[in-house]
Amino acid sequence: MTPSAWLNAVVPLVANLPQKMPASERYRHLLATVRRLFACDAVALLRLENDCLLPLAIDGLSPDTLGRRFRVAEHPRFQRLLEARQATRFPPDSPLPDPYDGLVEASQGQLEVHDCMGVVLQMEGEPWGLLTLDALTPGRFTPAQVESLGAFGNFAAATVAAATRIQRLEQWAQSEHLQAERYRRAASQPSRQLLGQSPVFKRMLKELDLVGASDLTVLITGETGVGKELVAQALHERSARRDQAFVSLNCAALPETLVESELFGHVRGAFTGAVSGREGKFELADGGTLFLDEVGELSLAVQAKLLRVLQSGQLQRLGSDREHRVDVRLVVATNRDLASEVRAGRMRADIYHRLSVYPLPVPPLRERGRDVLLLSGFFLEENRCRLGISSLRLEPDAQEALLAYEWPGNVRELEHLIGRSVLKALGRQSPRPRILSLSAQDLGLPSPDPMSRPWDDDSTSLGAPAAVAKPAVPTLGLRQTVEAFERRLIEQCLLRHQHNWAAAARELQLDRANLARLARRLGCNSPPPATGLSQRSTRSDDRP
């Protein structure tokens, strides 16, 4: 490329530095410029977080790459780039495995990367991350291009710095308590985190930011396996209590005789086997957050004692007359319709209203579109590390099968499916391959139904083109098709909000009365409540 052409490609990046734009847009322009300058098949921007590299933006790589977390110690090429502190090219015959083998989308038949180079991006004198370029053709990159990449790394670092500073200012303006999300890490693998880019998932994140900074009691609702405990942890991280304890208790996993002791503690001799005193979860979480999962499983007797703690902040250990005062932010979760539990007499109405101060529904995986590919990438990388495989990838038909499946078990089902499929595919291949590709047959999912997702949202990852799907042929007229879509949308929204019409109207951006009239006209399965507890619960939930 001539100097003038190189300059014409770089000048727009410099011009954009003082402009206000989302970080994702800046990164998209950056990667597009890299591909024009260096004619590579794939490019990625990765941020260094502790001992892992997190992909922020990709171009030319499989969409599930954005969900992967690359541990530097397990990828010697990344490690060498970070240590070099300058642009580095790996020769085509390098014995070091390439992390992107099988992930480049430029060719269907060729899986291995044959030429690659990268440069470390520094901010305030420290490595911030990497910009990596890959090509499937050997000898694509020349020594002159390596030198040019070293110079271009300064522009890339300036772009990243501008995006980072603007993001910090926006976070500070929203609240002085909001900080960058911290990653909890286990000894062997990165901690679980909320991951997604779909519109419905981003709306949930906005609600998390809104209520996280408060001390309101939050009721997290959603189907089994959607990740309610991860949402509770994210609430804690966004609160002023983030430096205090986060204590969790699964109410369904304990026998009824032990629930009271687990919650409130006991003194020595309170019951058979109580050889010493013990603090309960409320005391352990004093100053922090207590998360009660499956709160609908608590008995009426325990509910009454829980209500007293919520009202006064005081509790008594089992077998003791002494009062203990605690300051706890309560977050609860359930996959039940608690309003129905109240009507059935299995839950007290007063405790229900105390727990549902701020209902927070977690969307099921089937409504999150292409988030399933990001999550798949995360689980693929976990299994790759655990099994010692050089590279794990999804075939195009496997991606289509994942997108078309309804996921009754949600994210937990996806995690188990990926782990099971990797083991089965690995067991069928001998000797062990360096690049393991999972096909739709390996996943064992039912064949995609072309009409199962006619209105799937387009939440494609940055730089990753969506798979081209054949449009479904409507069997009804335009009006009937639109009405069917509206009916399905309203019923799904009501299901997410446990038939809370006020909350559903807010999500659909409609007046509640107009939503009720539209639902009656469409003949929805769930007519608007007119009287009784549902209406009272709706009014209570509608209060901020």
Short mmCIF file of C-alpha atoms in Angstrom, two decimals, residues 144-473:
data_model
loop_
_atom_site.label_atom_id
_atom_site.label_comp_id
_atom_site.label_asym_id
_atom_site.label_seq_id
_atom_site.Cartn_x
_atom_site.Cartn_y
_atom_site.Cartn_z
CA ALA A 144 7.58 -4.18 5.95
CA GLN A 145 4.03 -4.89 7.13
CA VAL A 146 5.32 -5.93 10.54
CA GLU A 147 7.08 -2.57 10.79
CA SER A 148 3.91 -0.78 9.66
CA LEU A 149 1.89 -2.66 12.28
CA GLY A 150 4.25 -1.38 14.96
CA ALA A 151 3.52 2.20 13.89
CA PHE A 152 -0.21 1.51 13.56
CA GLY A 153 -0.26 0.14 17.11
CA ASN A 154 0.13 3.71 18.38
CA PHE A 155 -3.05 4.78 16.56
CA ALA A 156 -4.87 1.71 17.85
CA ALA A 157 -3.76 2.46 21.42
CA ALA A 158 -4.97 6.07 21.06
CA THR A 159 -8.37 4.81 19.86
CA VAL A 160 -8.63 2.42 22.80
CA ALA A 161 -7.54 5.14 25.23
CA ALA A 162 -10.20 7.55 23.92
CA ALA A 163 -12.92 4.92 24.20
CA THR A 164 -11.77 3.98 27.69
CA ARG A 165 -11.67 7.53 29.01
CA ILE A 166 -15.06 8.41 27.58
CA GLN A 167 -16.56 5.27 29.09
CA ARG A 168 -15.07 6.12 32.49
CA LEU A 169 -16.52 9.63 32.36
CA GLU A 170 -19.97 8.28 31.47
CA GLN A 171 -19.84 5.77 34.31
CA TRP A 172 -18.79 8.44 36.79
CA ALA A 173 -21.60 10.75 35.60
CA GLN A 174 -24.20 8.04 36.20
CA SER A 175 -23.07 7.29 39.74
CA GLU A 176 -19.87 7.57 41.73
CA HIS A 177 -20.55 4.07 43.04
CA LEU A 178 -20.52 2.38 39.60
CA GLN A 179 -17.18 0.80 38.79
CA ALA A 180 -15.95 -1.53 36.11
CA GLU A 181 -17.26 -5.04 36.68
CA ARG A 182 -14.69 -7.13 38.49
CA TYR A 183 -14.01 -10.75 37.59
CA ARG A 184 -14.01 -13.34 40.33
CA ARG A 185 -11.57 -16.07 39.46
CA ALA A 186 -11.31 -19.58 40.74
CA ALA A 187 -7.97 -21.32 40.95
CA SER A 188 -8.33 -23.06 37.59
CA GLN A 189 -10.70 -21.04 35.45
CA PRO A 190 -12.28 -17.60 35.06
CA SER A 191 -15.40 -16.94 37.10
CA ARG A 192 -18.82 -16.99 35.54
CA GLN A 193 -20.21 -13.67 34.42
CA LEU A 194 -23.18 -12.18 32.64
CA LEU A 195 -22.58 -12.45 28.91
CA GLY A 196 -24.83 -11.29 26.09
CA GLN A 197 -25.49 -8.67 23.43
CA SER A 198 -29.17 -9.19 22.55
CA PRO A 199 -31.61 -6.28 23.04
CA VAL A 200 -33.61 -8.09 25.73
CA PHE A 201 -30.40 -8.89 27.62
CA LYS A 202 -29.18 -5.30 27.39
CA ARG A 203 -32.51 -4.09 28.80
CA MET A 204 -31.98 -6.37 31.77
CA LEU A 205 -28.47 -4.95 32.26
CA LYS A 206 -29.90 -1.43 32.31
CA GLU A 207 -32.30 -2.49 35.06
CA LEU A 208 -29.37 -4.02 36.93
CA ASP A 209 -27.51 -0.72 36.79
CA LEU A 210 -30.62 1.13 37.92
CA VAL A 211 -31.53 -0.97 40.95
CA GLY A 212 -28.03 -2.21 41.78
CA ALA A 213 -26.94 1.10 43.33
CA SER A 214 -29.98 1.09 45.65
CA ASP A 215 -30.74 -0.98 48.73
CA LEU A 216 -34.14 -2.18 47.50
CA THR A 217 -35.10 -5.80 47.93
CA VAL A 218 -35.04 -7.43 44.48
CA LEU A 219 -37.14 -10.40 43.36
CA ILE A 220 -35.36 -12.15 40.48
CA THR A 221 -37.73 -14.28 38.44
CA GLY A 222 -37.10 -16.59 35.53
CA GLU A 223 -37.10 -20.15 34.33
CA THR A 224 -34.78 -22.81 35.68
CA GLY A 225 -31.25 -22.43 34.38
CA VAL A 226 -31.33 -18.79 33.23
CA GLY A 227 -28.61 -17.71 35.68
CA LYS A 228 -30.50 -16.04 38.51
CA GLU A 229 -27.58 -16.37 40.94
CA LEU A 230 -25.26 -14.64 38.47
CA VAL A 231 -27.77 -11.79 38.28
CA ALA A 232 -27.81 -11.59 42.08
CA GLN A 233 -24.01 -11.42 42.15
CA ALA A 234 -24.09 -8.65 39.53
CA LEU A 235 -26.52 -6.69 41.72
CA HIS A 236 -24.11 -7.00 44.63
CA GLU A 237 -21.17 -5.85 42.49
CA ARG A 238 -23.12 -2.76 41.43
CA SER A 239 -24.05 -1.80 45.00
CA ALA A 240 -22.27 0.21 47.68
CA ARG A 241 -21.93 -3.11 49.56
CA ARG A 242 -19.63 -4.59 46.92
CA ASP A 243 -16.69 -4.79 49.35
CA GLN A 244 -18.78 -6.68 51.92
CA ALA A 245 -19.91 -10.30 51.97
CA PHE A 246 -22.17 -11.90 49.38
CA VAL A 247 -23.87 -14.89 51.02
CA SER A 248 -26.20 -17.26 49.16
CA LEU A 249 -28.59 -19.98 50.32
CA ASN A 250 -30.65 -22.38 48.24
CA CYS A 251 -33.88 -22.73 50.23
CA ALA A 252 -34.94 -25.82 48.26
CA ALA A 253 -31.76 -27.77 49.08
CA LEU A 254 -32.32 -27.88 52.86
CA PRO A 255 -34.76 -29.94 54.91
CA GLU A 256 -37.40 -27.83 56.62
CA THR A 257 -35.96 -28.59 60.07
CA LEU A 258 -32.66 -26.92 59.18
CA VAL A 259 -33.85 -23.88 57.22
CA GLU A 260 -34.46 -21.75 60.33
CA SER A 261 -31.02 -22.58 61.72
CA GLU A 262 -29.35 -21.78 58.39
CA LEU A 263 -31.09 -18.42 58.16
CA PHE A 264 -30.97 -17.19 61.75
CA GLY A 265 -28.35 -19.39 63.46
CA HIS A 266 -28.67 -21.38 66.68
CA VAL A 267 -27.18 -21.65 70.14
CA ARG A 268 -25.66 -24.70 71.77
CA GLY A 269 -28.30 -27.24 72.78
CA ALA A 270 -31.05 -25.68 70.69
CA PHE A 271 -31.73 -29.08 69.12
CA THR A 272 -30.23 -32.54 68.99
CA GLY A 273 -26.79 -32.28 67.43
CA ALA A 274 -26.30 -28.57 68.19
CA VAL A 275 -23.05 -29.05 70.12
CA SER A 276 -21.98 -25.43 69.61
CA GLY A 277 -23.47 -22.08 68.66
CA ARG A 278 -23.49 -20.98 65.04
CA GLU A 279 -24.20 -17.80 63.11
CA GLY A 280 -26.90 -17.88 60.46
CA LYS A 281 -26.74 -16.52 56.92
CA PHE A 282 -28.23 -13.18 57.96
CA GLU A 283 -25.44 -12.55 60.47
CA LEU A 284 -22.78 -13.74 58.02
CA ALA A 285 -24.12 -11.27 55.43
CA ASP A 286 -24.29 -8.34 57.88
CA GLY A 287 -23.29 -5.21 55.94
CA GLY A 288 -23.47 -7.08 52.64
CA THR A 289 -25.98 -8.97 50.48
CA LEU A 290 -27.96 -12.13 51.21
CA PHE A 291 -29.25 -14.09 48.24
CA LEU A 292 -32.08 -16.57 48.86
CA ASP A 293 -32.65 -18.85 45.89
CA GLU A 294 -35.96 -20.69 45.47
CA VAL A 295 -37.53 -18.51 48.16
CA GLY A 296 -40.95 -19.92 47.28
CA GLU A 297 -39.94 -23.16 49.02
CA LEU A 298 -39.93 -21.60 52.51
CA SER A 299 -42.62 -22.83 54.89
CA LEU A 300 -45.24 -20.45 56.31
CA ALA A 301 -43.62 -20.63 59.76
CA VAL A 302 -40.22 -19.57 58.42
CA GLN A 303 -41.88 -16.88 56.31
CA ALA A 304 -43.31 -15.28 59.46
CA LYS A 305 -39.86 -15.10 61.09
CA LEU A 306 -38.33 -13.81 57.87
CA LEU A 307 -40.93 -11.05 57.77
CA ARG A 308 -39.89 -9.86 61.23
CA VAL A 309 -36.25 -9.55 60.14
CA LEU A 310 -37.27 -7.60 57.03
CA GLN A 311 -39.42 -5.23 59.06
CA SER A 312 -37.14 -4.52 62.01
CA GLY A 313 -33.70 -5.82 61.06
CA GLN A 314 -33.69 -7.91 64.26
CA LEU A 315 -33.44 -11.67 64.62
CA GLN A 316 -33.09 -14.32 67.28
CA ARG A 317 -30.94 -17.39 66.97
CA LEU A 318 -32.79 -20.65 67.37
CA GLY A 319 -32.99 -21.46 71.10
CA SER A 320 -31.97 -17.96 72.21
CA ASP A 321 -33.86 -14.95 73.59
CA ARG A 322 -31.14 -12.48 72.66
CA GLU A 323 -31.82 -10.03 69.82
CA HIS A 324 -29.29 -9.50 67.03
CA ARG A 325 -29.54 -6.50 64.70
CA VAL A 326 -28.36 -6.94 61.12
CA ASP A 327 -28.03 -4.66 58.10
CA VAL A 328 -28.55 -6.84 55.05
CA ARG A 329 -29.59 -6.14 51.47
CA LEU A 330 -31.90 -9.02 50.47
CA VAL A 331 -32.05 -10.45 46.96
CA VAL A 332 -34.37 -13.41 46.34
CA ALA A 333 -35.07 -15.60 43.32
CA THR A 334 -37.75 -18.03 42.22
CA ASN A 335 -39.03 -19.82 39.15
CA ARG A 336 -42.54 -19.90 40.59
CA ASP A 337 -45.39 -17.44 40.20
CA LEU A 338 -45.45 -16.12 43.76
CA ALA A 339 -48.76 -14.32 43.28
CA SER A 340 -50.31 -17.71 42.50
CA GLU A 341 -48.60 -19.15 45.57
CA VAL A 342 -50.29 -16.45 47.67
CA ARG A 343 -53.69 -17.26 46.20
CA ALA A 344 -53.09 -20.96 46.90
CA GLY A 345 -52.24 -20.18 50.53
CA ARG A 346 -48.64 -21.38 50.30
CA MET A 347 -47.16 -17.90 50.75
CA ARG A 348 -48.12 -15.04 53.01
CA ALA A 349 -49.33 -11.94 51.19
CA ASP A 350 -47.33 -9.62 53.45
CA ILE A 351 -44.05 -11.43 52.84
CA TYR A 352 -44.77 -11.48 49.10
CA HIS A 353 -45.10 -7.69 49.00
CA ARG A 354 -41.93 -7.32 51.08
CA LEU A 355 -39.95 -9.50 48.70
CA SER A 356 -41.29 -8.11 45.41
CA VAL A 357 -40.27 -4.50 45.95
CA TYR A 358 -38.43 -4.56 42.62
CA PRO A 359 -39.27 -7.53 40.36
CA LEU A 360 -36.45 -8.28 37.91
CA PRO A 361 -37.26 -10.89 35.23
CA VAL A 362 -34.37 -12.74 33.57
CA PRO A 363 -35.12 -13.55 29.91
CA PRO A 364 -34.96 -17.19 28.84
CA LEU A 365 -32.23 -18.20 26.42
CA ARG A 366 -34.66 -18.79 23.53
CA GLU A 367 -35.50 -15.06 23.53
CA ARG A 368 -31.88 -13.90 23.46
CA GLY A 369 -31.16 -14.60 19.78
CA ARG A 370 -27.48 -14.97 18.93
CA ASP A 371 -26.40 -14.75 22.57
CA VAL A 372 -26.42 -18.54 22.42
CA LEU A 373 -23.28 -18.40 20.24
CA LEU A 374 -21.43 -16.11 22.67
CA LEU A 375 -22.28 -18.40 25.56
CA SER A 376 -21.28 -21.41 23.48
CA GLY A 377 -17.88 -19.83 22.90
CA PHE A 378 -17.44 -19.34 26.65
CA PHE A 379 -18.29 -22.99 27.39
CA LEU A 380 -16.18 -24.24 24.48
CA GLU A 381 -13.14 -22.42 25.88
CA GLU A 382 -13.80 -23.86 29.34
CA ASN A 383 -13.92 -27.38 27.92
CA ARG A 384 -10.87 -26.75 25.74
CA CYS A 385 -8.86 -25.79 28.84
CA ARG A 386 -10.21 -28.66 30.93
CA LEU A 387 -9.57 -31.34 28.30
CA GLY A 388 -6.29 -29.97 26.96
CA ILE A 389 -7.51 -29.56 23.37
CA SER A 390 -5.67 -27.13 21.10
CA SER A 391 -8.82 -25.69 19.50
CA LEU A 392 -12.58 -26.21 19.69
CA ARG A 393 -14.93 -24.83 17.06
CA LEU A 394 -18.53 -25.02 15.88
CA GLU A 395 -19.43 -26.02 12.35
CA PRO A 396 -21.95 -23.75 10.57
CA ASP A 397 -24.69 -26.39 10.86
CA ALA A 398 -24.01 -26.62 14.61
CA GLN A 399 -24.44 -22.85 14.95
CA GLU A 400 -27.75 -23.04 13.08
CA ALA A 401 -28.94 -25.89 15.32
CA LEU A 402 -28.04 -23.91 18.46
CA LEU A 403 -29.92 -20.87 17.20
CA ALA A 404 -33.02 -22.85 16.24
CA TYR A 405 -33.38 -24.88 19.46
CA GLU A 406 -35.89 -23.66 22.10
CA TRP A 407 -33.68 -24.34 25.19
CA PRO A 408 -36.19 -25.43 27.86
CA GLY A 409 -33.25 -25.77 30.29
CA ASN A 410 -31.75 -22.40 29.26
CA VAL A 411 -28.07 -21.56 29.88
CA ARG A 412 -27.52 -24.53 32.20
CA GLU A 413 -28.77 -26.87 29.48
CA LEU A 414 -26.44 -25.22 26.96
CA GLU A 415 -23.47 -25.66 29.30
CA HIS A 416 -24.19 -29.36 29.80
CA LEU A 417 -24.84 -29.88 26.09
CA ILE A 418 -21.50 -28.37 25.09
CA GLY A 419 -19.59 -30.40 27.67
CA ARG A 420 -21.34 -33.63 26.68
CA SER A 421 -20.92 -33.03 22.94
CA VAL A 422 -17.20 -32.27 23.25
CA LEU A 423 -16.60 -35.52 25.13
CA LYS A 424 -18.60 -37.57 22.63
CA ALA A 425 -16.90 -35.98 19.62
CA LEU A 426 -13.48 -36.47 21.21
CA GLY A 427 -14.21 -40.11 21.95
CA ARG A 428 -15.13 -40.83 18.33
CA GLN A 429 -11.84 -39.50 16.92
CA SER A 430 -8.56 -41.34 17.27
CA PRO A 431 -5.90 -40.11 17.44
CA ARG A 432 -6.95 -36.95 19.26
CA PRO A 433 -7.24 -34.12 16.69
CA ARG A 434 -5.51 -30.78 17.17
CA ILE A 435 -8.65 -28.93 16.03
CA LEU A 436 -11.94 -30.46 17.16
CA SER A 437 -15.00 -29.33 15.20
CA LEU A 438 -18.50 -29.89 16.57
CA SER A 439 -21.23 -30.53 14.02
CA ALA A 440 -25.00 -30.49 14.46
CA GLN A 441 -24.86 -34.29 14.65
CA ASP A 442 -22.42 -34.06 17.56
CA LEU A 443 -24.82 -31.75 19.43
CA GLY A 444 -27.71 -34.15 18.94
CA LEU A 445 -30.31 -31.37 18.76
CA PRO A 446 -33.57 -31.80 16.83
CA SER A 447 -33.60 -30.56 13.25
CA PRO A 448 -34.25 -26.81 13.01
CA ASP A 449 -37.83 -25.80 12.31
CA PRO A 450 -37.81 -22.95 9.74
CA MET A 451 -40.95 -21.48 11.34
CA SER A 452 -39.72 -21.75 14.95
CA ARG A 453 -38.01 -18.34 14.97
CA PRO A 454 -39.68 -16.21 12.26
CA TRP A 455 -39.14 -13.02 14.25
CA ASP A 456 -35.70 -13.71 15.74
CA ASP A 457 -33.92 -10.51 16.74
CA ASP A 458 -30.80 -9.55 14.84
CA SER A 459 -28.21 -9.17 17.56
CA THR A 460 -25.17 -10.16 15.53
CA SER A 461 -21.80 -9.76 17.14
CA LEU A 462 -19.47 -6.97 16.08
CA GLY A 463 -17.71 -7.92 12.91
CA ALA A 464 -19.38 -11.34 12.75
CA PRO A 465 -21.94 -11.65 9.93
CA ALA A 466 -25.09 -13.54 10.77
CA ALA A 467 -25.82 -16.81 9.03
CA VAL A 468 -28.07 -16.23 6.05
CA ALA A 469 -31.40 -17.90 6.71
CA LYS A 470 -34.13 -18.56 4.20
CA PRO A 471 -37.18 -16.41 4.96
CA ALA A 472 -40.19 -18.31 6.21
CA VAL A 473 -43.08 -18.46 3.79
#
